[in-house]
Short mmCIF file of C-alpha atoms and ligand atoms in Angstrom, two decimals:
data_model
loop_
_atom_site.label_atom_id
_atom_site.label_comp_id
_atom_site.label_asym_id
_atom_site.label_seq_id
_atom_site.Cartn_x
_atom_site.Cartn_y
_atom_site.Cartn_z
CA MET A 3 0.00 0.00 0.00
CA THR A 4 1.24 3.49 -0.77
CA SER A 5 1.18 6.04 2.00
CA SER A 6 -1.69 7.91 0.36
CA GLN A 7 -3.72 4.71 0.26
CA ASP A 8 -2.83 4.18 3.92
CA LEU A 9 -4.12 7.61 4.71
CA ALA A 10 -7.33 7.05 2.76
CA ALA A 11 -7.88 3.76 4.55
CA SER A 12 -7.47 5.28 7.99
CA GLU A 13 -9.79 8.15 6.97
CA ALA A 14 -12.39 5.61 5.89
CA GLU A 15 -12.04 3.78 9.19
CA LYS A 16 -12.58 6.99 11.07
CA ASN A 17 -15.81 7.57 9.14
CA ILE A 18 -17.12 4.15 10.05
CA VAL A 19 -16.39 4.84 13.69
CA LYS A 20 -18.12 8.20 13.40
CA ALA A 21 -21.22 6.64 11.87
CA LYS A 22 -21.39 4.11 14.67
CA ALA A 23 -20.96 6.75 17.29
CA ALA A 24 -23.70 9.07 16.01
CA PRO A 25 -26.33 9.68 18.70
CA PRO A 26 -29.52 7.77 17.90
CA GLU A 27 -31.80 10.82 17.91
CA VAL A 28 -30.06 12.41 14.87
CA ARG A 29 -29.37 9.27 12.92
CA HIS A 30 -32.54 9.39 10.87
CA ALA A 31 -33.16 13.10 10.89
CA ARG A 32 -33.37 14.60 7.42
CA ALA A 33 -32.94 18.27 6.79
CA PRO A 34 -35.93 20.00 5.19
CA VAL A 35 -35.59 20.06 1.39
CA SER A 36 -35.00 23.21 -0.63
CA ALA A 37 -37.62 24.35 -3.14
CA ASP A 38 -35.04 23.56 -5.79
CA SER A 39 -35.24 19.84 -5.12
CA LEU A 40 -38.94 19.88 -5.99
CA LYS A 41 -38.37 21.58 -9.34
CA HIS A 42 -39.35 18.43 -11.18
CA ARG A 43 -43.00 19.10 -10.33
CA GLU A 44 -43.03 22.55 -11.89
CA LEU A 45 -43.64 22.14 -15.58
CA ARG A 46 -43.55 24.98 -18.03
CA ASP A 47 -47.03 26.39 -18.55
CA GLY A 48 -48.67 29.35 -20.31
CA GLU A 49 -48.25 30.44 -23.90
CA TRP A 50 -44.46 30.28 -24.00
CA TRP A 51 -44.44 29.75 -27.78
CA ARG A 52 -45.77 33.27 -28.48
CA ARG A 53 -42.29 34.71 -28.79
CA LEU A 54 -41.71 32.65 -31.92
CA TYR A 55 -45.33 32.36 -33.03
CA PRO A 56 -46.99 35.59 -31.81
CA ASP A 57 -50.27 34.99 -33.64
CA VAL A 58 -50.79 31.38 -32.64
CA GLY A 59 -53.30 30.70 -29.89
CA GLU A 60 -53.53 27.64 -27.71
CA GLU A 61 -56.04 25.78 -29.82
CA GLU A 62 -53.91 26.04 -32.93
CA PHE A 63 -50.67 25.26 -31.12
CA LEU A 64 -52.21 22.13 -29.64
CA SER A 65 -53.19 20.77 -33.05
CA HIS A 66 -50.85 18.10 -34.36
CA VAL A 67 -51.82 19.01 -37.91
CA TRP A 68 -50.62 22.56 -37.31
CA GLN A 69 -47.45 21.25 -35.68
CA MET A 70 -46.65 19.00 -38.63
CA ARG A 71 -47.43 21.68 -41.17
CA ASN A 72 -45.28 24.23 -39.42
CA SER A 73 -42.29 22.07 -38.62
CA ALA A 74 -39.11 23.77 -39.74
CA TYR A 75 -37.83 21.48 -42.45
CA GLY A 76 -34.58 22.57 -44.00
CA GLU A 77 -32.58 25.71 -43.74
CA GLU A 78 -34.84 28.34 -45.29
CA LYS A 79 -37.90 27.72 -43.17
CA LEU A 80 -35.88 27.76 -40.01
CA VAL A 81 -33.96 30.91 -40.87
CA ASP A 82 -37.18 32.73 -41.82
CA LEU A 83 -38.71 31.83 -38.50
CA ILE A 84 -35.89 32.97 -36.24
CA GLN A 85 -34.73 36.01 -38.22
CA GLY A 86 -34.90 39.00 -35.91
CA ILE A 87 -35.31 36.76 -32.87
CA ALA A 88 -32.04 34.83 -32.73
CA PRO A 89 -28.72 36.73 -32.85
CA ASP A 90 -27.45 37.37 -36.42
CA ASP A 91 -24.10 35.67 -35.89
CA PHE A 92 -25.98 32.60 -34.67
CA ILE A 93 -27.93 32.48 -37.94
CA GLU A 94 -24.68 32.68 -39.93
CA ASP A 95 -23.21 29.87 -37.83
CA LEU A 96 -26.29 27.73 -38.46
CA LYS A 97 -26.29 28.32 -42.22
CA LYS A 98 -22.72 27.03 -42.41
CA GLY A 99 -23.50 24.08 -40.14
CA PHE A 100 -26.33 22.85 -42.36
CA HIS A 101 -24.00 21.79 -45.15
CA LEU A 102 -21.53 19.91 -43.02
CA VAL A 103 -23.69 17.22 -41.41
CA PRO A 104 -25.18 13.84 -42.35
CA MET A 105 -28.69 14.43 -40.94
CA ALA A 106 -31.40 16.55 -42.53
CA VAL A 107 -32.86 19.19 -40.18
CA ARG A 108 -36.47 19.04 -39.09
CA VAL A 109 -37.82 20.46 -35.83
CA THR A 110 -41.37 20.85 -34.52
CA PRO A 111 -42.77 24.23 -33.42
CA TYR A 112 -43.21 22.65 -29.98
CA LEU A 113 -39.45 22.22 -29.60
CA LEU A 114 -38.52 25.44 -31.40
CA GLY A 115 -40.73 27.36 -28.99
CA LEU A 116 -38.89 25.84 -26.02
CA ILE A 117 -35.43 26.92 -27.19
CA ASP A 118 -33.88 29.91 -25.42
CA TRP A 119 -33.27 32.15 -28.43
CA ASP A 120 -31.33 34.67 -26.33
CA ASN A 121 -28.61 32.08 -25.90
CA PRO A 122 -29.21 29.44 -28.57
CA TRP A 123 -25.54 28.38 -28.57
CA GLU A 124 -25.89 26.75 -25.17
CA ASP A 125 -29.50 25.64 -25.37
CA PRO A 126 -29.83 21.86 -24.83
CA ILE A 127 -32.73 21.47 -27.27
CA ARG A 128 -31.01 23.50 -29.97
CA ARG A 129 -27.88 21.37 -29.61
CA GLN A 130 -29.80 18.19 -30.35
CA PHE A 131 -31.44 19.34 -33.56
CA ILE A 132 -29.66 22.30 -35.12
CA PRO A 133 -26.00 21.94 -36.12
CA LEU A 134 -23.64 24.90 -35.82
CA ALA A 135 -20.42 25.11 -37.82
CA SER A 136 -18.59 26.64 -34.84
CA GLN A 137 -19.35 23.66 -32.61
CA LEU A 138 -18.51 20.78 -34.95
CA TYR A 139 -15.46 18.55 -34.46
CA PRO A 140 -13.89 16.13 -36.95
CA ASP A 141 -15.13 12.55 -36.57
CA HIS A 142 -13.17 10.06 -34.52
CA PRO A 143 -11.01 8.02 -36.94
CA MET A 144 -12.51 4.74 -35.68
CA LEU A 145 -16.05 5.70 -36.60
CA THR A 146 -18.14 4.07 -39.34
CA LEU A 147 -21.57 5.03 -40.70
CA ASP A 148 -23.62 2.07 -39.42
CA SER A 149 -21.64 1.75 -36.20
CA LEU A 150 -24.06 -0.70 -34.61
CA HIS A 151 -23.96 -3.06 -37.61
CA GLU A 152 -27.75 -2.96 -37.83
CA GLN A 153 -27.58 -3.70 -41.53
CA LYS A 154 -25.09 -6.54 -41.10
CA ASP A 155 -27.32 -8.18 -38.49
CA ALA A 156 -30.43 -7.85 -40.69
CA PRO A 157 -31.67 -11.15 -42.21
CA VAL A 158 -34.43 -9.23 -44.00
CA GLU A 159 -34.20 -5.58 -45.03
CA GLY A 160 -35.28 -3.43 -42.08
CA LEU A 161 -35.30 -6.26 -39.52
CA THR A 162 -32.31 -6.55 -37.20
CA HIS A 163 -32.13 -9.86 -35.34
CA ARG A 164 -29.16 -9.54 -33.01
CA TYR A 165 -30.37 -10.85 -29.67
CA GLN A 166 -31.86 -14.28 -29.31
CA ASP A 167 -35.49 -13.55 -28.42
CA LYS A 168 -36.00 -10.00 -29.62
CA ALA A 169 -35.71 -8.15 -32.90
CA LEU A 170 -35.78 -4.60 -34.14
CA PHE A 171 -38.24 -3.91 -36.93
CA LEU A 172 -37.65 -0.68 -38.83
CA VAL A 173 -41.02 -0.01 -40.42
CA MET A 174 -40.22 3.35 -41.96
CA ASP A 175 -37.53 5.97 -42.31
CA THR A 176 -39.14 9.26 -41.37
CA CYS A 177 -39.62 11.01 -38.03
CA PRO A 178 -41.49 14.10 -36.88
CA VAL A 179 -38.04 15.54 -36.10
CA TYR A 180 -34.54 14.62 -37.11
CA CYS A 181 -32.08 14.30 -34.28
CA ARG A 182 -28.51 15.21 -35.08
CA PHE A 183 -27.26 12.26 -33.10
CA CYS A 184 -29.46 9.65 -34.77
CA THR A 185 -27.81 6.24 -34.83
CA ARG A 186 -29.61 5.48 -38.03
CA SER A 187 -28.32 8.42 -40.01
CA TYR A 188 -27.54 5.74 -42.64
CA ALA A 189 -31.28 5.53 -43.34
CA ILE A 190 -33.30 8.22 -41.57
CA GLY A 191 -34.42 11.37 -43.38
CA VAL A 192 -33.66 12.58 -46.88
CA ASP A 193 -30.24 12.41 -48.53
CA THR A 194 -27.92 15.17 -47.40
CA ASP A 195 -24.78 16.73 -48.84
CA THR A 196 -22.74 14.07 -47.07
CA VAL A 197 -24.88 10.89 -47.02
CA GLU A 198 -27.03 8.98 -49.52
CA LYS A 199 -29.52 6.95 -47.48
CA VAL A 200 -30.80 3.39 -47.45
CA ASN A 201 -34.54 3.39 -48.20
CA LEU A 202 -36.97 2.03 -45.62
CA ARG A 203 -40.33 3.22 -46.94
CA VAL A 204 -43.76 2.57 -45.48
CA ASP A 205 -44.42 -0.55 -47.55
CA PRO A 206 -46.70 -3.42 -46.45
CA LYS A 207 -45.01 -5.71 -48.99
CA ARG A 208 -41.59 -5.21 -47.44
CA TRP A 209 -43.13 -5.65 -43.98
CA GLU A 210 -44.66 -8.96 -45.01
CA LYS A 211 -41.17 -10.38 -45.59
CA ALA A 212 -40.21 -9.33 -42.07
CA PHE A 213 -43.41 -10.88 -40.65
CA GLU A 214 -42.68 -14.15 -42.40
CA TYR A 215 -39.19 -14.20 -40.95
CA ILE A 216 -40.50 -13.42 -37.44
CA GLU A 217 -43.04 -16.22 -37.72
CA SER A 218 -40.38 -18.64 -38.90
CA ARG A 219 -38.22 -18.10 -35.82
CA PRO A 220 -39.83 -19.65 -32.74
CA GLU A 221 -37.25 -18.04 -30.42
CA LEU A 222 -38.48 -14.52 -31.25
CA GLU A 223 -40.85 -13.23 -28.55
CA ASP A 224 -40.28 -9.52 -28.46
CA ILE A 225 -40.48 -7.04 -31.34
CA VAL A 226 -39.43 -3.40 -31.24
CA ILE A 227 -41.43 -1.52 -33.88
CA SER A 228 -39.26 1.41 -34.73
CA GLY A 229 -37.98 3.46 -37.60
CA GLY A 230 -37.92 6.24 -38.04
CA ASP A 231 -40.73 6.89 -35.71
CA THR A 232 -44.08 5.16 -35.37
CA TYR A 233 -45.69 8.55 -34.70
CA ASN A 234 -45.54 9.04 -38.46
CA LEU A 235 -47.16 5.69 -39.12
CA PRO A 236 -50.79 6.13 -40.27
CA ALA A 237 -53.38 4.73 -37.82
CA LYS A 238 -54.39 1.87 -40.11
CA HIS A 239 -50.79 0.63 -40.26
CA VAL A 240 -50.34 0.93 -36.50
CA ARG A 241 -53.35 -1.30 -36.11
CA ALA A 242 -52.38 -3.74 -38.88
CA ILE A 243 -48.78 -4.19 -37.70
CA GLY A 244 -49.85 -4.49 -34.06
CA GLU A 245 -52.52 -7.09 -34.84
CA ARG A 246 -50.30 -9.07 -37.20
CA LEU A 247 -47.55 -9.38 -34.60
CA LEU A 248 -49.80 -10.02 -31.58
CA ASN A 249 -51.57 -12.80 -33.43
CA MET A 250 -48.31 -14.69 -33.92
CA LYS A 251 -48.05 -17.52 -31.47
CA ASN A 252 -44.40 -16.90 -30.62
CA ILE A 253 -44.76 -13.17 -29.95
CA ARG A 254 -45.23 -12.18 -26.28
CA ARG A 255 -44.27 -8.51 -26.27
CA ILE A 256 -44.26 -5.61 -28.70
CA ARG A 257 -43.20 -2.01 -28.26
CA PHE A 258 -43.81 0.98 -30.43
CA ALA A 259 -40.81 3.28 -30.49
CA THR A 260 -41.65 6.93 -30.87
CA LYS A 261 -39.94 10.12 -29.93
CA GLY A 262 -43.27 11.80 -30.62
CA ILE A 263 -44.40 12.28 -27.04
CA ALA A 264 -41.23 14.24 -26.38
CA VAL A 265 -41.26 16.37 -29.51
CA MET A 266 -44.96 16.78 -30.27
CA PRO A 267 -47.22 15.69 -27.41
CA MET A 268 -50.12 17.32 -29.27
CA LYS A 269 -50.64 14.24 -31.38
CA VAL A 270 -51.81 12.28 -28.34
CA LEU A 271 -54.22 15.13 -27.56
CA SER A 272 -55.60 15.70 -31.04
CA ASP A 273 -55.04 12.73 -33.36
CA ASP A 274 -57.88 10.54 -32.15
CA LYS A 275 -57.49 8.05 -34.97
CA TRP A 276 -53.87 7.29 -34.13
CA LEU A 277 -54.54 7.22 -30.40
CA ASP A 278 -57.48 4.86 -30.84
CA ALA A 279 -55.45 2.58 -33.10
CA ILE A 280 -52.64 2.20 -30.58
CA THR A 281 -55.16 1.79 -27.74
CA ASP A 282 -56.91 -0.97 -29.69
CA VAL A 283 -53.58 -2.75 -30.13
CA LEU A 284 -52.97 -2.38 -26.39
CA ASN A 285 -56.39 -3.82 -25.60
CA LEU A 286 -55.91 -6.71 -28.02
CA GLY A 287 -52.60 -7.44 -26.32
CA ARG A 288 -54.24 -7.41 -22.93
CA LYS A 289 -56.89 -9.86 -24.13
CA LEU A 290 -54.16 -12.16 -25.44
CA HIS A 291 -52.05 -11.64 -22.29
CA LYS A 292 -49.28 -9.99 -24.25
CA GLU A 293 -47.49 -6.78 -23.45
CA VAL A 294 -47.87 -3.68 -25.63
CA CYS A 295 -46.08 -0.50 -24.66
CA ILE A 296 -44.48 2.65 -25.97
CA HIS A 297 -40.80 3.51 -25.74
CA THR A 298 -40.10 7.18 -26.07
CA HIS A 299 -37.10 9.45 -26.03
CA PHE A 300 -36.85 12.52 -23.79
CA ASN A 301 -33.33 13.84 -23.35
CA THR A 302 -33.72 16.89 -21.13
CA PRO A 303 -36.12 18.11 -18.47
CA ASN A 304 -36.82 21.17 -20.67
CA GLU A 305 -38.74 18.98 -23.11
CA ILE A 306 -41.36 18.17 -20.48
CA THR A 307 -44.14 20.77 -20.16
CA GLU A 308 -47.72 20.93 -18.94
CA ILE A 309 -48.70 19.88 -22.47
CA THR A 310 -46.63 16.72 -22.03
CA ARG A 311 -48.33 16.05 -18.73
CA ARG A 312 -51.73 16.31 -20.39
CA ALA A 313 -50.68 13.89 -23.13
CA MET A 314 -49.21 11.42 -20.65
CA ASN A 315 -52.36 11.60 -18.53
CA VAL A 316 -54.37 10.47 -21.56
CA LEU A 317 -52.04 7.54 -22.22
CA PHE A 318 -51.90 6.61 -18.54
CA GLU A 319 -55.67 6.60 -18.28
CA ARG A 320 -55.77 4.22 -21.22
CA GLY A 321 -53.36 1.94 -19.42
CA MET A 322 -50.37 2.41 -21.67
CA THR A 323 -46.92 1.84 -20.18
CA VAL A 324 -44.44 4.38 -21.49
CA ARG A 325 -40.70 3.99 -20.96
CA ASN A 326 -37.91 6.38 -21.82
CA GLN A 327 -34.62 5.80 -23.61
CA CYS A 328 -32.33 8.77 -23.56
CA VAL A 329 -28.91 9.55 -24.96
CA LEU A 330 -26.23 11.13 -22.82
CA GLN A 331 -24.93 14.17 -24.69
CA ASN A 332 -22.26 16.72 -24.02
CA GLY A 333 -23.77 20.11 -23.18
CA VAL A 334 -27.29 18.69 -23.30
CA ASN A 335 -27.74 16.46 -20.27
CA ASP A 336 -24.28 15.39 -19.15
CA SER A 337 -24.52 16.46 -15.54
CA ALA A 338 -25.83 14.67 -12.48
CA GLU A 339 -28.10 17.64 -11.78
CA THR A 340 -29.79 17.55 -15.19
CA MET A 341 -30.12 13.79 -15.18
CA THR A 342 -31.60 13.80 -11.69
CA LEU A 343 -34.14 16.39 -12.73
CA LEU A 344 -34.96 14.46 -15.90
CA THR A 345 -35.37 11.23 -13.95
CA LYS A 346 -37.69 12.80 -11.42
CA ARG A 347 -39.66 14.75 -14.00
CA LEU A 348 -40.22 11.64 -16.11
CA SER A 349 -41.46 9.84 -13.01
CA GLU A 350 -43.72 12.81 -12.27
CA ILE A 351 -45.52 12.32 -15.60
CA ASN A 352 -45.56 8.49 -15.37
CA VAL A 353 -42.82 7.79 -17.87
CA GLN A 354 -40.38 5.16 -16.63
CA PRO A 355 -36.70 5.90 -17.26
CA TYR A 356 -35.43 2.74 -18.94
CA TYR A 357 -32.06 3.37 -20.58
CA VAL A 358 -29.49 6.12 -20.74
CA TYR A 359 -27.27 5.41 -23.72
CA GLN A 360 -23.67 6.26 -24.13
CA HIS A 361 -23.71 8.35 -27.33
CA ASP A 362 -23.12 6.06 -30.30
CA MET A 363 -20.17 6.54 -32.61
CA VAL A 364 -22.13 8.53 -35.22
CA GLN A 365 -20.92 10.80 -38.01
CA GLY A 366 -20.92 14.56 -37.63
CA VAL A 367 -21.74 14.75 -33.90
CA GLU A 368 -18.40 14.49 -32.12
CA ASP A 369 -19.40 17.60 -30.18
CA LEU A 370 -22.20 15.63 -28.52
CA ARG A 371 -20.30 12.57 -27.37
CA THR A 372 -19.00 12.17 -23.82
CA THR A 373 -16.44 9.85 -22.31
CA VAL A 374 -17.50 6.54 -20.80
CA GLN A 375 -16.17 7.86 -17.48
CA ALA A 376 -18.60 10.81 -17.55
CA ASN A 377 -21.45 8.37 -18.02
CA ILE A 378 -20.28 6.18 -15.14
CA ASP A 379 -19.96 9.18 -12.81
CA ILE A 380 -23.44 10.45 -13.63
CA GLU A 381 -25.05 7.05 -13.15
CA LYS A 382 -23.56 6.83 -9.67
CA MET A 383 -24.96 10.20 -8.73
CA VAL A 384 -28.46 9.48 -10.02
CA ARG A 385 -28.92 5.96 -8.63
CA GLY A 386 -30.65 6.24 -5.30
CA VAL A 387 -32.43 9.50 -6.05
CA THR A 388 -35.80 7.84 -6.63
CA ALA A 389 -37.45 4.43 -6.99
CA GLY A 390 -35.25 1.78 -8.54
CA PHE A 391 -37.84 1.02 -11.20
CA ASN A 392 -37.70 4.66 -12.22
CA THR A 393 -33.92 4.70 -12.46
CA ALA A 394 -32.44 4.05 -15.90
CA VAL A 395 -29.71 1.55 -16.61
CA HIS A 396 -26.82 3.33 -18.29
CA VAL A 397 -25.64 1.37 -21.30
CA VAL A 398 -23.16 1.38 -24.14
CA ASP A 399 -24.59 -0.05 -27.34
CA ALA A 400 -21.34 -1.77 -28.21
CA PRO A 401 -20.05 -0.63 -31.62
CA GLY A 402 -19.85 -3.55 -34.02
CA GLY A 403 -23.09 -5.15 -32.84
CA GLY A 404 -22.35 -6.32 -29.31
CA GLY A 405 -25.67 -4.97 -28.13
CA LYS A 406 -26.37 -2.97 -25.00
CA ARG A 407 -23.94 -3.43 -22.14
CA ASP A 408 -24.07 -1.85 -18.68
CA VAL A 409 -21.65 1.07 -18.87
CA HIS A 410 -19.95 -0.11 -15.67
CA SER A 411 -19.31 -3.58 -17.06
CA PHE A 412 -16.32 -2.82 -19.29
CA ASP A 413 -13.66 -5.53 -19.30
CA TYR A 414 -10.96 -2.93 -19.69
CA TYR A 415 -10.88 0.87 -19.93
CA ASN A 416 -7.80 2.88 -20.78
CA ARG A 417 -8.75 6.42 -19.81
CA GLU A 418 -5.60 7.78 -21.41
CA THR A 419 -6.26 6.48 -24.95
CA GLY A 420 -10.03 6.58 -24.37
CA VAL A 421 -10.49 2.95 -25.44
CA SER A 422 -12.97 0.83 -23.51
CA VAL A 423 -13.52 -2.86 -24.21
CA TYR A 424 -16.82 -4.63 -23.72
CA THR A 425 -17.72 -8.27 -24.18
CA ALA A 426 -21.19 -9.69 -24.77
CA PRO A 427 -21.18 -13.40 -23.95
CA SER A 428 -24.95 -13.76 -24.44
CA VAL A 429 -24.91 -11.99 -27.79
CA LYS A 430 -21.59 -12.60 -29.52
CA PRO A 431 -19.44 -14.84 -27.35
CA GLY A 432 -15.70 -14.47 -27.77
CA ALA A 433 -15.83 -11.09 -29.48
CA PHE A 434 -14.42 -7.81 -28.17
CA PHE A 435 -16.23 -4.54 -28.71
CA LEU A 436 -14.35 -1.28 -28.54
CA TYR A 437 -15.78 2.12 -27.75
CA PHE A 438 -13.70 5.26 -28.19
CA ASP A 439 -13.94 8.37 -26.02
CA PRO A 440 -14.12 11.64 -28.00
CA LEU A 441 -10.69 12.96 -28.98
CA ARG A 442 -11.27 16.40 -27.50
CA GLU A 443 -11.25 14.85 -24.03
CA LEU A 444 -7.82 13.26 -24.53
CA SER A 445 -4.31 14.72 -24.23
CA ASP A 446 -2.75 16.46 -27.25
CA GLU A 447 -0.25 13.67 -27.56
CA ILE A 448 -2.89 10.94 -27.68
CA GLN A 449 -5.02 13.00 -30.06
CA ALA A 450 -2.07 13.14 -32.42
CA ALA A 451 -1.54 9.38 -32.05
CA TRP A 452 -5.12 8.76 -33.19
CA MET A 453 -4.30 10.50 -36.47
CA ASP A 454 -1.63 7.88 -37.20
CA PRO A 455 -3.00 4.56 -38.57
CA LYS A 456 -0.11 2.58 -37.11
CA LYS A 457 -0.63 3.99 -33.63
CA GLN A 458 -4.40 3.54 -33.94
CA LYS A 459 -3.83 -0.14 -34.37
CA GLU A 460 -1.37 -0.23 -31.49
CA MET A 461 -3.84 1.42 -29.12
CA CYS A 462 -6.61 -1.00 -30.09
CA ASP A 463 -4.29 -4.01 -29.84
CA GLN A 464 -3.05 -2.85 -26.44
CA ALA A 465 -6.62 -2.65 -25.14
CA ILE A 466 -7.48 -6.14 -26.37
CA ALA A 467 -4.22 -7.68 -25.10
CA GLU A 468 -4.82 -6.11 -21.70
CA THR A 469 -8.40 -7.40 -21.65
CA MET A 470 -7.17 -10.94 -22.30
CA ARG A 471 -4.43 -10.65 -19.70
CA LEU A 472 -6.92 -9.46 -17.06
CA ARG A 473 -9.17 -12.41 -17.88
CA GLN A 474 -6.42 -14.93 -17.47
CA ASN A 475 -5.55 -13.48 -14.09
CA ARG A 476 -9.11 -13.70 -12.86
C1 PLP B 28 -32.14 -2.24 -28.40
C2 PLP B 28 -32.40 -3.33 -29.28
C3 PLP B 28 -33.38 -4.29 -28.96
C4 PLP B 28 -34.19 -4.22 -27.67
O1 PLP B 28 -33.34 -4.38 -26.56
P1 PLP B 28 -33.82 -4.15 -25.06
O2 PLP B 28 -32.57 -4.22 -24.27
O3 PLP B 28 -34.77 -5.24 -24.73
O4 PLP B 28 -34.49 -2.82 -24.99
C5 PLP B 28 -33.57 -5.31 -29.85
N1 PLP B 28 -32.83 -5.41 -30.99
C6 PLP B 28 -31.88 -4.52 -31.31
C7 PLP B 28 -31.09 -4.70 -32.54
C8 PLP B 28 -31.64 -3.43 -30.46
O5 PLP B 28 -30.72 -2.53 -30.79
S1 SF4 B 29 -36.52 10.25 -33.67
FE1 SF4 B 29 -35.15 8.47 -33.41
S2 SF4 B 29 -34.97 7.56 -35.45
FE2 SF4 B 29 -35.81 9.63 -35.70
S3 SF4 B 29 -34.04 10.94 -36.06
FE3 SF4 B 29 -34.41 10.98 -33.87
S4 SF4 B 29 -33.11 9.36 -33.01
FE4 SF4 B 29 -33.29 8.99 -35.24
#
């Protein structure tokens, strides 16, 4: 033991003694909480969108048709809308950013209205949807376009069968918004200056091939219906896909993946056809004793307003379970404070925090990635804040198709080179999956090494060799 470890050990001992010696009457006393710690209950209310849409009243703003029609799609519409409201140099920055990224831009009025246009550079909603030239970093050299190998693991186009009993069914390739950090930038949205996309159109014929495959595999029990976003799926298709899957003998669980509730809660309040379709699927599932639920995608507490609460109340009354999958992003939600607030606010509106993802290795969004260590630190701070079933598991979706792994479960992590190694014995036994921390968090020397193909290989080989050595010693 070094002397500093000695010191730490004796400090720790002292603390144990102190805890034991505490007088019984104060042991369970809790200080009164500050108003700040109840912030999760205060949701944004009033007509906050009027700054951007001065002539739009509540009724119009709450219509999903109006929201869809007025979504800012592409550069011109967005610039027109914020001209005179956002700072001029911000608009210049944005115009340059548009041409440098793989994702098309599309944002709902709901989200645009929530952005702080006095300081849009720092705003966590802006960061997720609107790229700025000044904030972009070059991609990590180890990054590939379909980093999760969703296409490689797809036996049928649009159906990824990676895990034994569950599969991911990509029914379409559009969303009510386009997130900069989308893992599926290989397919989602229209072609951009930098990427030509794979097509996954709404197409019952293509779906039928996926259904036949699902039926032919008795081990499949659980289907994620995703995209794109099932919010954009017409009601009749929601019903048809739901019924088709639930009526398969092997299927026990289905989930509809939609970011919609987070980006346009109005649809739940005003699109009765869609809501009734998904409720009918839920009720059919209940009759057949099969689970139907929605997985959604809130990333920051700012996205949750009184409108969201109203939408969630409707879904809750209908008996729908809604879980949340969020992505940890630099400058968006990468602090224990923000994640705690998000966790508690989701619980407040009856959304269960399910996963917090380490940001995938995706093109054009280096500015949004964090280190694995940051993720680990935040998880530790959040766990214990509220009910365990409302506390997300923090995961890395292992690049190369290893699937989701608990962020703490790395086999090896070199914080200097930023390489972490994960294994996935239940998914791909024997394989090693490497995740790479963003270069900007590493020393200048290591950043330079990553630019050198020979050293890249050395750093990866070192991580794998070390992983194997640690195993042998176990
Ligand atoms: C995430 C994912 C699933 C579902 O996994 P859960 O851990 O059950 O949420 C299924 N298939 C693929 C390919 C996935 O990426
Ligand atoms: S809603 Fe989901 S699929 Fe659509 S762009 Fe965002 S992350 Fe990608």
